[in-house]
mmCIF file of N, CA and C in Angstrom:
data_model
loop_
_atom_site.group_PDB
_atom_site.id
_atom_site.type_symbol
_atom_site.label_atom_id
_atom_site.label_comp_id
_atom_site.label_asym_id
_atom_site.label_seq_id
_atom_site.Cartn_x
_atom_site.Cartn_y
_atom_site.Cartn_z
ATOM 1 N N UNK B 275 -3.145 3.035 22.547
ATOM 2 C CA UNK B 275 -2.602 3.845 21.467
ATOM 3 C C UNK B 275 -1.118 3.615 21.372
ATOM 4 N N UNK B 276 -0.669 3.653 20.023
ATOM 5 C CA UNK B 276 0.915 3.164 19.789
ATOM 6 C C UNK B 276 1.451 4.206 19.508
ATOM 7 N N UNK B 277 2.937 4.850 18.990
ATOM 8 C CA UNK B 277 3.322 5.683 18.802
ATOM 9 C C UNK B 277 3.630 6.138 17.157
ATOM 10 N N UNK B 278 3.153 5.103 16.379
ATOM 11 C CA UNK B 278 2.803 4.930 15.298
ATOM 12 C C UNK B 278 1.859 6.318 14.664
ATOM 13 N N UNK B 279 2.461 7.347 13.653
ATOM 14 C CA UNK B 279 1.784 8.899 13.085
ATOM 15 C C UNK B 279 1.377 8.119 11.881
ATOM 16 N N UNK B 280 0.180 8.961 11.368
ATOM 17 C CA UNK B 280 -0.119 9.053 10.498
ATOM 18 C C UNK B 280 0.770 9.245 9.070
ATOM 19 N N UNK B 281 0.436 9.245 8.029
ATOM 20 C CA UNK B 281 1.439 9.689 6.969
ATOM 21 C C UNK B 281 1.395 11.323 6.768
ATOM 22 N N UNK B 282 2.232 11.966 6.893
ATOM 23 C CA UNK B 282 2.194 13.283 6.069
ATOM 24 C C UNK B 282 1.811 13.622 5.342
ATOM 25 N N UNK B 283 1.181 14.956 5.083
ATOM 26 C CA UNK B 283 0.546 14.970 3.728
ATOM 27 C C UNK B 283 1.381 15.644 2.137
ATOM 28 N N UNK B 284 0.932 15.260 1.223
ATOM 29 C CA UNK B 284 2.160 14.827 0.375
ATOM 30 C C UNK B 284 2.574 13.715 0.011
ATOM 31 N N UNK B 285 3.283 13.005 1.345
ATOM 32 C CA UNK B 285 3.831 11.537 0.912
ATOM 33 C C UNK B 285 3.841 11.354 -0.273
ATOM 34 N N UNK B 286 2.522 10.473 -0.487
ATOM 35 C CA UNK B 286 2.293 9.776 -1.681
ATOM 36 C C UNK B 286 2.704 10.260 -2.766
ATOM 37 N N UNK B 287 2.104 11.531 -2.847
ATOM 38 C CA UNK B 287 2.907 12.606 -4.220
ATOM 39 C C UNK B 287 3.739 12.494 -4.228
ATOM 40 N N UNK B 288 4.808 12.668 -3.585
ATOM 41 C CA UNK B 288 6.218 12.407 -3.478
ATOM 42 C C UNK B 288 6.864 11.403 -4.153
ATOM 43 N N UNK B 289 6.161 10.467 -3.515
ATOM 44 C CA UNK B 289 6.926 8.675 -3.857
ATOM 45 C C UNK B 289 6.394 8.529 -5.496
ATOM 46 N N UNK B 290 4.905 9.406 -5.406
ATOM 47 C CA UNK B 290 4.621 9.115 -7.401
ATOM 48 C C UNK B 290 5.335 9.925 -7.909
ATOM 49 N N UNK B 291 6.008 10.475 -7.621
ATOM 50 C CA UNK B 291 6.506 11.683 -8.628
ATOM 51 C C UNK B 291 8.415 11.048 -8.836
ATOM 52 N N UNK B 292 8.604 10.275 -7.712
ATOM 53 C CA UNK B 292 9.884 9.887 -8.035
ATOM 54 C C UNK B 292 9.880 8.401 -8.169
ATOM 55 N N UNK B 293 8.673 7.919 -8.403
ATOM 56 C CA UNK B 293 8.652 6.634 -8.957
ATOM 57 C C UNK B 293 8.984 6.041 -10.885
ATOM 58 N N UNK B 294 9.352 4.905 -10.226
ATOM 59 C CA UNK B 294 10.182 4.590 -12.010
ATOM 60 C C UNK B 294 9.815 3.235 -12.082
ATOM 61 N N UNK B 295 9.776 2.621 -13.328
ATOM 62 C CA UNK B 295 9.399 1.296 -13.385
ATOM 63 C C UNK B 295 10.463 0.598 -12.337
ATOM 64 N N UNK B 296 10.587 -1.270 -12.213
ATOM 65 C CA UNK B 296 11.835 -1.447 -11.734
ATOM 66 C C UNK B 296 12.959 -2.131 -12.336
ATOM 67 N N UNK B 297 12.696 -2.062 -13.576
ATOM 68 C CA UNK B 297 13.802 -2.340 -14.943
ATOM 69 C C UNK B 297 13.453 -1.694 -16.139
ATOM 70 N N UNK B 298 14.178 -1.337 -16.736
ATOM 71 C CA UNK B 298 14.182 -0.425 -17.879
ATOM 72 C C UNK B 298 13.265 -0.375 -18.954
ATOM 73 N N UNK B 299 13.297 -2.011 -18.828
ATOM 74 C CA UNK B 299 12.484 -3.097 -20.164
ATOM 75 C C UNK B 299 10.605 -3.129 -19.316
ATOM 76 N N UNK B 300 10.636 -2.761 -18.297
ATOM 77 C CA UNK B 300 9.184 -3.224 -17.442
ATOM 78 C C UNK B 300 8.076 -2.021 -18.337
ATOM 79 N N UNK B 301 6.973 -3.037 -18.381
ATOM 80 C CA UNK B 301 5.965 -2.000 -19.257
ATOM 81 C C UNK B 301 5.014 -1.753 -17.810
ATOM 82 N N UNK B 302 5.051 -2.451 -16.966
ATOM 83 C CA UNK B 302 4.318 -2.764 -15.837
ATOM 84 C C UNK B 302 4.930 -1.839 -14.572
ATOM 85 N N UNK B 303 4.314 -1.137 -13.845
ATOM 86 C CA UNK B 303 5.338 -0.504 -12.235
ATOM 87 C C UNK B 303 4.584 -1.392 -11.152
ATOM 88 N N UNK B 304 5.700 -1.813 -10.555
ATOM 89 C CA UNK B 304 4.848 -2.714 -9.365
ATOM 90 C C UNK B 304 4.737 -1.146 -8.275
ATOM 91 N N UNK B 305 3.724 -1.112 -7.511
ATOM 92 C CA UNK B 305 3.986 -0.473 -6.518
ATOM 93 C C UNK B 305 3.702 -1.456 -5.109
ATOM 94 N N UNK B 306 4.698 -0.860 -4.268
ATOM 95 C CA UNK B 306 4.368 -2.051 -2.935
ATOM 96 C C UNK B 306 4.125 -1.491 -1.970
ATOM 97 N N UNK B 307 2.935 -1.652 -1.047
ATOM 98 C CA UNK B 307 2.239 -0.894 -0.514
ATOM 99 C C UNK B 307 2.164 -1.619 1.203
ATOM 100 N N UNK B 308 2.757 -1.573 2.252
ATOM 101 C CA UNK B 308 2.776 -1.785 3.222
ATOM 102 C C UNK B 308 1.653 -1.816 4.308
ATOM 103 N N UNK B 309 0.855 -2.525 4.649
ATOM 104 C CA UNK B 309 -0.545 -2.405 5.288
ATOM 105 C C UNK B 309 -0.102 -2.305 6.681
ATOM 106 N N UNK B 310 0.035 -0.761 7.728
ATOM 107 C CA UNK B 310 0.107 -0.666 8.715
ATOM 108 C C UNK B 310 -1.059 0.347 9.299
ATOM 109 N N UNK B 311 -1.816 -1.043 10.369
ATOM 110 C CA UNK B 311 -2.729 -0.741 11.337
ATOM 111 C C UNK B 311 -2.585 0.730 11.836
ATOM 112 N N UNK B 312 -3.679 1.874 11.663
ATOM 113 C CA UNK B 312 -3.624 3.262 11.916
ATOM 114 C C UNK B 312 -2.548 3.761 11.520
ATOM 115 N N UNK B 313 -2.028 3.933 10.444
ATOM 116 C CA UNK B 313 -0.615 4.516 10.097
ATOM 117 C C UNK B 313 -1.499 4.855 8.452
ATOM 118 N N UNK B 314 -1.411 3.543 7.936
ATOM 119 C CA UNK B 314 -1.901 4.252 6.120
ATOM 120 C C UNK B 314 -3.132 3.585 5.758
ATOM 121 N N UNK B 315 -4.031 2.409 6.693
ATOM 122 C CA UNK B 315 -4.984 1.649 6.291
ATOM 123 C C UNK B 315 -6.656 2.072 6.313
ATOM 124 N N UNK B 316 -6.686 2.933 6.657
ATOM 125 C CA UNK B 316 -7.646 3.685 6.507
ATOM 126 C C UNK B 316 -8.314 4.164 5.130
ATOM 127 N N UNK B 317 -9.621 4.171 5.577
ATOM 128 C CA UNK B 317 -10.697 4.343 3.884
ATOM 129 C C UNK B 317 -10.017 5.578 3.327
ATOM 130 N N UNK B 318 -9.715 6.927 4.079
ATOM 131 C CA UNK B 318 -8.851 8.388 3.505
ATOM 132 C C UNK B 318 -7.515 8.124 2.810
ATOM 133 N N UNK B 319 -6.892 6.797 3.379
ATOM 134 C CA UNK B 319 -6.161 6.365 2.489
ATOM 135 C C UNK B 319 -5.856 6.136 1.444
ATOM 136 N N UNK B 320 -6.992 5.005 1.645
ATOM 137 C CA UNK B 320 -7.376 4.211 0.467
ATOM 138 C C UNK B 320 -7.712 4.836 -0.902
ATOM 139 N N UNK B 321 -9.169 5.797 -0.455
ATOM 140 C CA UNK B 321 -8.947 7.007 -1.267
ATOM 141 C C UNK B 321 -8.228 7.614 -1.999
ATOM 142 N N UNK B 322 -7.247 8.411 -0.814
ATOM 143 C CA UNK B 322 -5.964 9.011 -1.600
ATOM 144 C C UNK B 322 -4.941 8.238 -2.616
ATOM 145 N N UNK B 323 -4.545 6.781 -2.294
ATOM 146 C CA UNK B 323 -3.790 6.219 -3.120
ATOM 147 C C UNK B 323 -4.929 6.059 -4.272
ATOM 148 N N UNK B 324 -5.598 5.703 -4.363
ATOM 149 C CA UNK B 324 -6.918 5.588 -5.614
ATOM 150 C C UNK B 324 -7.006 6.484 -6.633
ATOM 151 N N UNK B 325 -6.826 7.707 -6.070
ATOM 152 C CA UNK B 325 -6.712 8.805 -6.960
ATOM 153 C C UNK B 325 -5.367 9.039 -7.643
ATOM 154 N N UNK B 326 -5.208 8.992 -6.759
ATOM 155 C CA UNK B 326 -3.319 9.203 -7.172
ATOM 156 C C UNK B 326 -2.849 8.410 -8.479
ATOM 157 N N UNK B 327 -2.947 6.855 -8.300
ATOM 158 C CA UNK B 327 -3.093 5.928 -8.693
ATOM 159 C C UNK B 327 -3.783 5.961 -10.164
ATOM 160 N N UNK B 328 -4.964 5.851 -10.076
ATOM 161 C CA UNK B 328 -6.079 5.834 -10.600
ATOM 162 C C UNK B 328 -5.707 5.999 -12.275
ATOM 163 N N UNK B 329 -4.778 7.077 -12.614
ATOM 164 C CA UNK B 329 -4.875 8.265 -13.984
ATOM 165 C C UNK B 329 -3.249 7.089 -14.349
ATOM 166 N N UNK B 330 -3.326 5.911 -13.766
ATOM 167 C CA UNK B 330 -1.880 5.463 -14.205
ATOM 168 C C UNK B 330 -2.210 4.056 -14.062
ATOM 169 N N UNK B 331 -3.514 3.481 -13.872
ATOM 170 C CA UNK B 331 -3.433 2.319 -13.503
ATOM 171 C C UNK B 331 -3.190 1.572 -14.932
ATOM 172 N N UNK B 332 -3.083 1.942 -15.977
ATOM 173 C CA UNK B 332 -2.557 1.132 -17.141
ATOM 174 C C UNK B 332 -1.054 0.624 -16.926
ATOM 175 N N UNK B 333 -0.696 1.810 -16.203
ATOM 176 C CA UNK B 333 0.828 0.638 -16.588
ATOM 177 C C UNK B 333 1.633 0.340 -15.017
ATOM 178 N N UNK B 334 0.220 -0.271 -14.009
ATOM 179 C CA UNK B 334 1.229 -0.215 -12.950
ATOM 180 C C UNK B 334 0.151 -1.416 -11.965
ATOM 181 N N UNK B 335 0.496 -2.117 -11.319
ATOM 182 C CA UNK B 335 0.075 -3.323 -10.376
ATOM 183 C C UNK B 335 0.339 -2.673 -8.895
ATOM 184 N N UNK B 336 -0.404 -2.741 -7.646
ATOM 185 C CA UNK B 336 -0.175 -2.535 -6.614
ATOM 186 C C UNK B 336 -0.191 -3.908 -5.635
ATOM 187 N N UNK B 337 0.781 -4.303 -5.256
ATOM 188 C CA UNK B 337 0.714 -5.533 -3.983
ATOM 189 C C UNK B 337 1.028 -4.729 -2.743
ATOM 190 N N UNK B 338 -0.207 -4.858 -1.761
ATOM 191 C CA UNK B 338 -0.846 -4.811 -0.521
ATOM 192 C C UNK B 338 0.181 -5.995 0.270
ATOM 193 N N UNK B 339 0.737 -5.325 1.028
ATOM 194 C CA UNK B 339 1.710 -6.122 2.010
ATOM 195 C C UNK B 339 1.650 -6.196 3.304
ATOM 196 N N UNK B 340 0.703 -7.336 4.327
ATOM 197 C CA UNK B 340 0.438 -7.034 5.607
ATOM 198 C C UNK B 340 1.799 -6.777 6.228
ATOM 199 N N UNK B 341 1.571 -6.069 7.096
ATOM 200 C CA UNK B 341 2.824 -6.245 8.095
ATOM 201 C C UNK B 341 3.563 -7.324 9.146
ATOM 202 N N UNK B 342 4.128 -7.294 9.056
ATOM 203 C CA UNK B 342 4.827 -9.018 9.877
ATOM 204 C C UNK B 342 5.707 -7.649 11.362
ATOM 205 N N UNK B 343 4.930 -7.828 12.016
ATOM 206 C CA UNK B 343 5.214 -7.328 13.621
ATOM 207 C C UNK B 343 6.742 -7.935 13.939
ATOM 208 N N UNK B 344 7.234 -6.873 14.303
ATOM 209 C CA UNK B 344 8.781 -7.456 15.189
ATOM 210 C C UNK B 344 9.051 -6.475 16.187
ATOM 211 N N UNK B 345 10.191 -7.579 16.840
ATOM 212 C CA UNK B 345 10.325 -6.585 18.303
ATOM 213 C C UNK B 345 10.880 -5.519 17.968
ATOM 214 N N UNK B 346 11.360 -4.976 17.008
ATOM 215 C CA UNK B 346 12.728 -3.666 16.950
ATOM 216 C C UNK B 346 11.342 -2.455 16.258
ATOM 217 N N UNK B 347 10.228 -3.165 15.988
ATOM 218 C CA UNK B 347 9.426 -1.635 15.596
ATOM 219 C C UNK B 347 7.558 -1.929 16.370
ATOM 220 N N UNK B 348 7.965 -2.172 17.633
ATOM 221 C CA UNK B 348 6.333 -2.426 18.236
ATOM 222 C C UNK B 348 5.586 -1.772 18.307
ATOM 223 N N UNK B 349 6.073 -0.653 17.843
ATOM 224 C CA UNK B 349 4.722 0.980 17.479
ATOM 225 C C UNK B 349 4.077 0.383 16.115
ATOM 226 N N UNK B 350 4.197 -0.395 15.085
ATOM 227 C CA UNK B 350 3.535 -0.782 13.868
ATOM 228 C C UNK B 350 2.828 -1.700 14.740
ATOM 229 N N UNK B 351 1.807 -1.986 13.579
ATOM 230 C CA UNK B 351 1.013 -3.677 14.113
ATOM 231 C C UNK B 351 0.582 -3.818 12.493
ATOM 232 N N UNK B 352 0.309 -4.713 12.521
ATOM 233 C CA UNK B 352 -0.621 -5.072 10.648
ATOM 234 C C UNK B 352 -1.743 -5.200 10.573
ATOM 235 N N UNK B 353 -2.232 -4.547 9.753
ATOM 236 C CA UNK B 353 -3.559 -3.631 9.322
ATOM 237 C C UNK B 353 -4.690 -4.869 9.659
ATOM 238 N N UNK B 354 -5.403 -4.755 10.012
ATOM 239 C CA UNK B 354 -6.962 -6.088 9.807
ATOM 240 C C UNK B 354 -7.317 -6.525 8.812
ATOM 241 N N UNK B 355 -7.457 -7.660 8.145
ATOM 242 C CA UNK B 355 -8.054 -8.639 7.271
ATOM 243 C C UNK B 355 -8.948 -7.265 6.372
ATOM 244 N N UNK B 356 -9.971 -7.126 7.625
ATOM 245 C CA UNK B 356 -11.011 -6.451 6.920
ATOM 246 C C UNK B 356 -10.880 -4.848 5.839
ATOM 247 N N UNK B 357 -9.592 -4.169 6.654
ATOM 248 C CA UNK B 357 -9.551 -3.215 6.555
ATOM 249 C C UNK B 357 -8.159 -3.612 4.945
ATOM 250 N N UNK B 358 -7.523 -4.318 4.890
ATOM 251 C CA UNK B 358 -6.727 -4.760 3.896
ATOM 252 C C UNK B 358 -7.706 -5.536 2.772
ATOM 253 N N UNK B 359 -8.905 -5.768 3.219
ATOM 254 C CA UNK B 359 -10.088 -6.236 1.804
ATOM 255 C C UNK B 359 -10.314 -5.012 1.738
ATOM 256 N N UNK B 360 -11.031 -4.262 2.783
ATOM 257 C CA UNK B 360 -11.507 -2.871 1.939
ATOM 258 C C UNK B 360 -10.678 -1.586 1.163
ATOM 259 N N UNK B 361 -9.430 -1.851 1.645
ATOM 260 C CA UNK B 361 -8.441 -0.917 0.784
ATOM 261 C C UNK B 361 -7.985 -1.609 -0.466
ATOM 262 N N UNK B 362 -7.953 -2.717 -0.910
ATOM 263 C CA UNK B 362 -8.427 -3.488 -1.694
ATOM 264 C C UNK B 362 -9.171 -3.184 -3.045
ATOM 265 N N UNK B 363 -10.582 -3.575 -2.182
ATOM 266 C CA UNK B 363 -11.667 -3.044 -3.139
ATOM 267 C C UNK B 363 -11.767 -1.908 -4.015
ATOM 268 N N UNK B 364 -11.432 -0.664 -3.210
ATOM 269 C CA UNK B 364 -11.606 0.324 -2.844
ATOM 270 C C UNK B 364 -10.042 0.596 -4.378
ATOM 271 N N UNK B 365 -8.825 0.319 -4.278
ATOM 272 C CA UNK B 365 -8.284 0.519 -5.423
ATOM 273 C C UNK B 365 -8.572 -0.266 -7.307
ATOM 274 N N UNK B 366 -9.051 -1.420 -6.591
ATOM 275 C CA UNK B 366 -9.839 -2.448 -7.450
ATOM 276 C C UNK B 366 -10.754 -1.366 -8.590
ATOM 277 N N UNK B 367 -11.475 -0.409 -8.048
ATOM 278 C CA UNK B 367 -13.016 0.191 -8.182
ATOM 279 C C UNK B 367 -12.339 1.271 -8.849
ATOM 280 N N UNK B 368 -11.283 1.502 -8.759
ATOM 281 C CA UNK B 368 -10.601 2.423 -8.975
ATOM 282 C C UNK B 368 -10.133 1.990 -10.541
ATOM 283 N N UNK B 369 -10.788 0.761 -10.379
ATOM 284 C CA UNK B 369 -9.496 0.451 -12.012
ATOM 285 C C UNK B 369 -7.869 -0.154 -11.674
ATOM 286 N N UNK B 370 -7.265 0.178 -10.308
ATOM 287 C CA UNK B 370 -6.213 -0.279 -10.360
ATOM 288 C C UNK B 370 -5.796 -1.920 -10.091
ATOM 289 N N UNK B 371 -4.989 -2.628 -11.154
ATOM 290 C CA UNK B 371 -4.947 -3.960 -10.596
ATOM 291 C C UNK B 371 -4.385 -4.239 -8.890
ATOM 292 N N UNK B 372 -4.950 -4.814 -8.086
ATOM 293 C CA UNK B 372 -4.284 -4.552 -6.556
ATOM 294 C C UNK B 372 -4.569 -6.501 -6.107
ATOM 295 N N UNK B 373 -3.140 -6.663 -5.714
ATOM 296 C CA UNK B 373 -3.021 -8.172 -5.319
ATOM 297 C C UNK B 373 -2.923 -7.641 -3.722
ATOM 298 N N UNK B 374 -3.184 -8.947 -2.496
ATOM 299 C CA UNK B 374 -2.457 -8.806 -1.097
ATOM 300 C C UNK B 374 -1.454 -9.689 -1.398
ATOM 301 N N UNK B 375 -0.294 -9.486 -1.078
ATOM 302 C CA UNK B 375 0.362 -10.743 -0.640
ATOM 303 C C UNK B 375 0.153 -11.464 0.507
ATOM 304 N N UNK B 376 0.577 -12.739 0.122
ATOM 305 C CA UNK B 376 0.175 -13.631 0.810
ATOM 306 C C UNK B 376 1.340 -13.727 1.649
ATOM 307 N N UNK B 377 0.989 -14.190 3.115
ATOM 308 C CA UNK B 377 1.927 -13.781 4.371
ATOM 309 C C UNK B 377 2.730 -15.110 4.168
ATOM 310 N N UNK B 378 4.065 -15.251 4.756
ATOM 311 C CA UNK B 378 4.585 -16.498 4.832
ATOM 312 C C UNK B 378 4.948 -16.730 6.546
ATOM 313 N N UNK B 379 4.642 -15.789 7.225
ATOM 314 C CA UNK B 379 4.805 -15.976 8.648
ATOM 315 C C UNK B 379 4.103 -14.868 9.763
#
């Protein structure tokens, strides 16, 4: 076990409620979504951003971002293949467009 908490509850509300496109002119909101192993990758997650999400997916893209491990934060690790397809899907189903990025290291 790492020392890595769960998210609070709220969060998400939070970050949607003070979210803004990221230029003035954008018809599109990227949201960028950080894939950390027992922290936010979980199906209750997945869920929750889905819903959240969901009533806005017209004007907004989500990229799924594994985590790239370093020594200064070894309580994170990056989420599993499997568990970053199924949170995935899981916003996909939702209606929301959802890319992973692709790792470069």
């Amino acid at each position: 076990a790492h020392g890595a908490t769960r998210l609070p509850a709220g969060a998400l509300e939070a970050h949607m409620a003070a979210a803004r496109p990221h230029t003035p002119t954008s018809r599109v909101a990227m949201v960028e979504y950080i894939m950390l192993r027992d922290v936010n990758d979980a199906a209750e997650d997945a869920d929750a951003l889905a819903a959240l999400l969901s009533p806005h997916a017209h004007k907004l893209m989500v990229n799924l971002i594994p985590y790239n491990p370093t020594d200064a934060t070894p309580e994170y690790r990056r989420a599993t293949e499997a568990n970053t397809s199924r949170f995935m899907a899981t916003l996909r189903g939702a209606g929301v467009l959802t890319m992973v990025r692709r790792t470069m290291g």
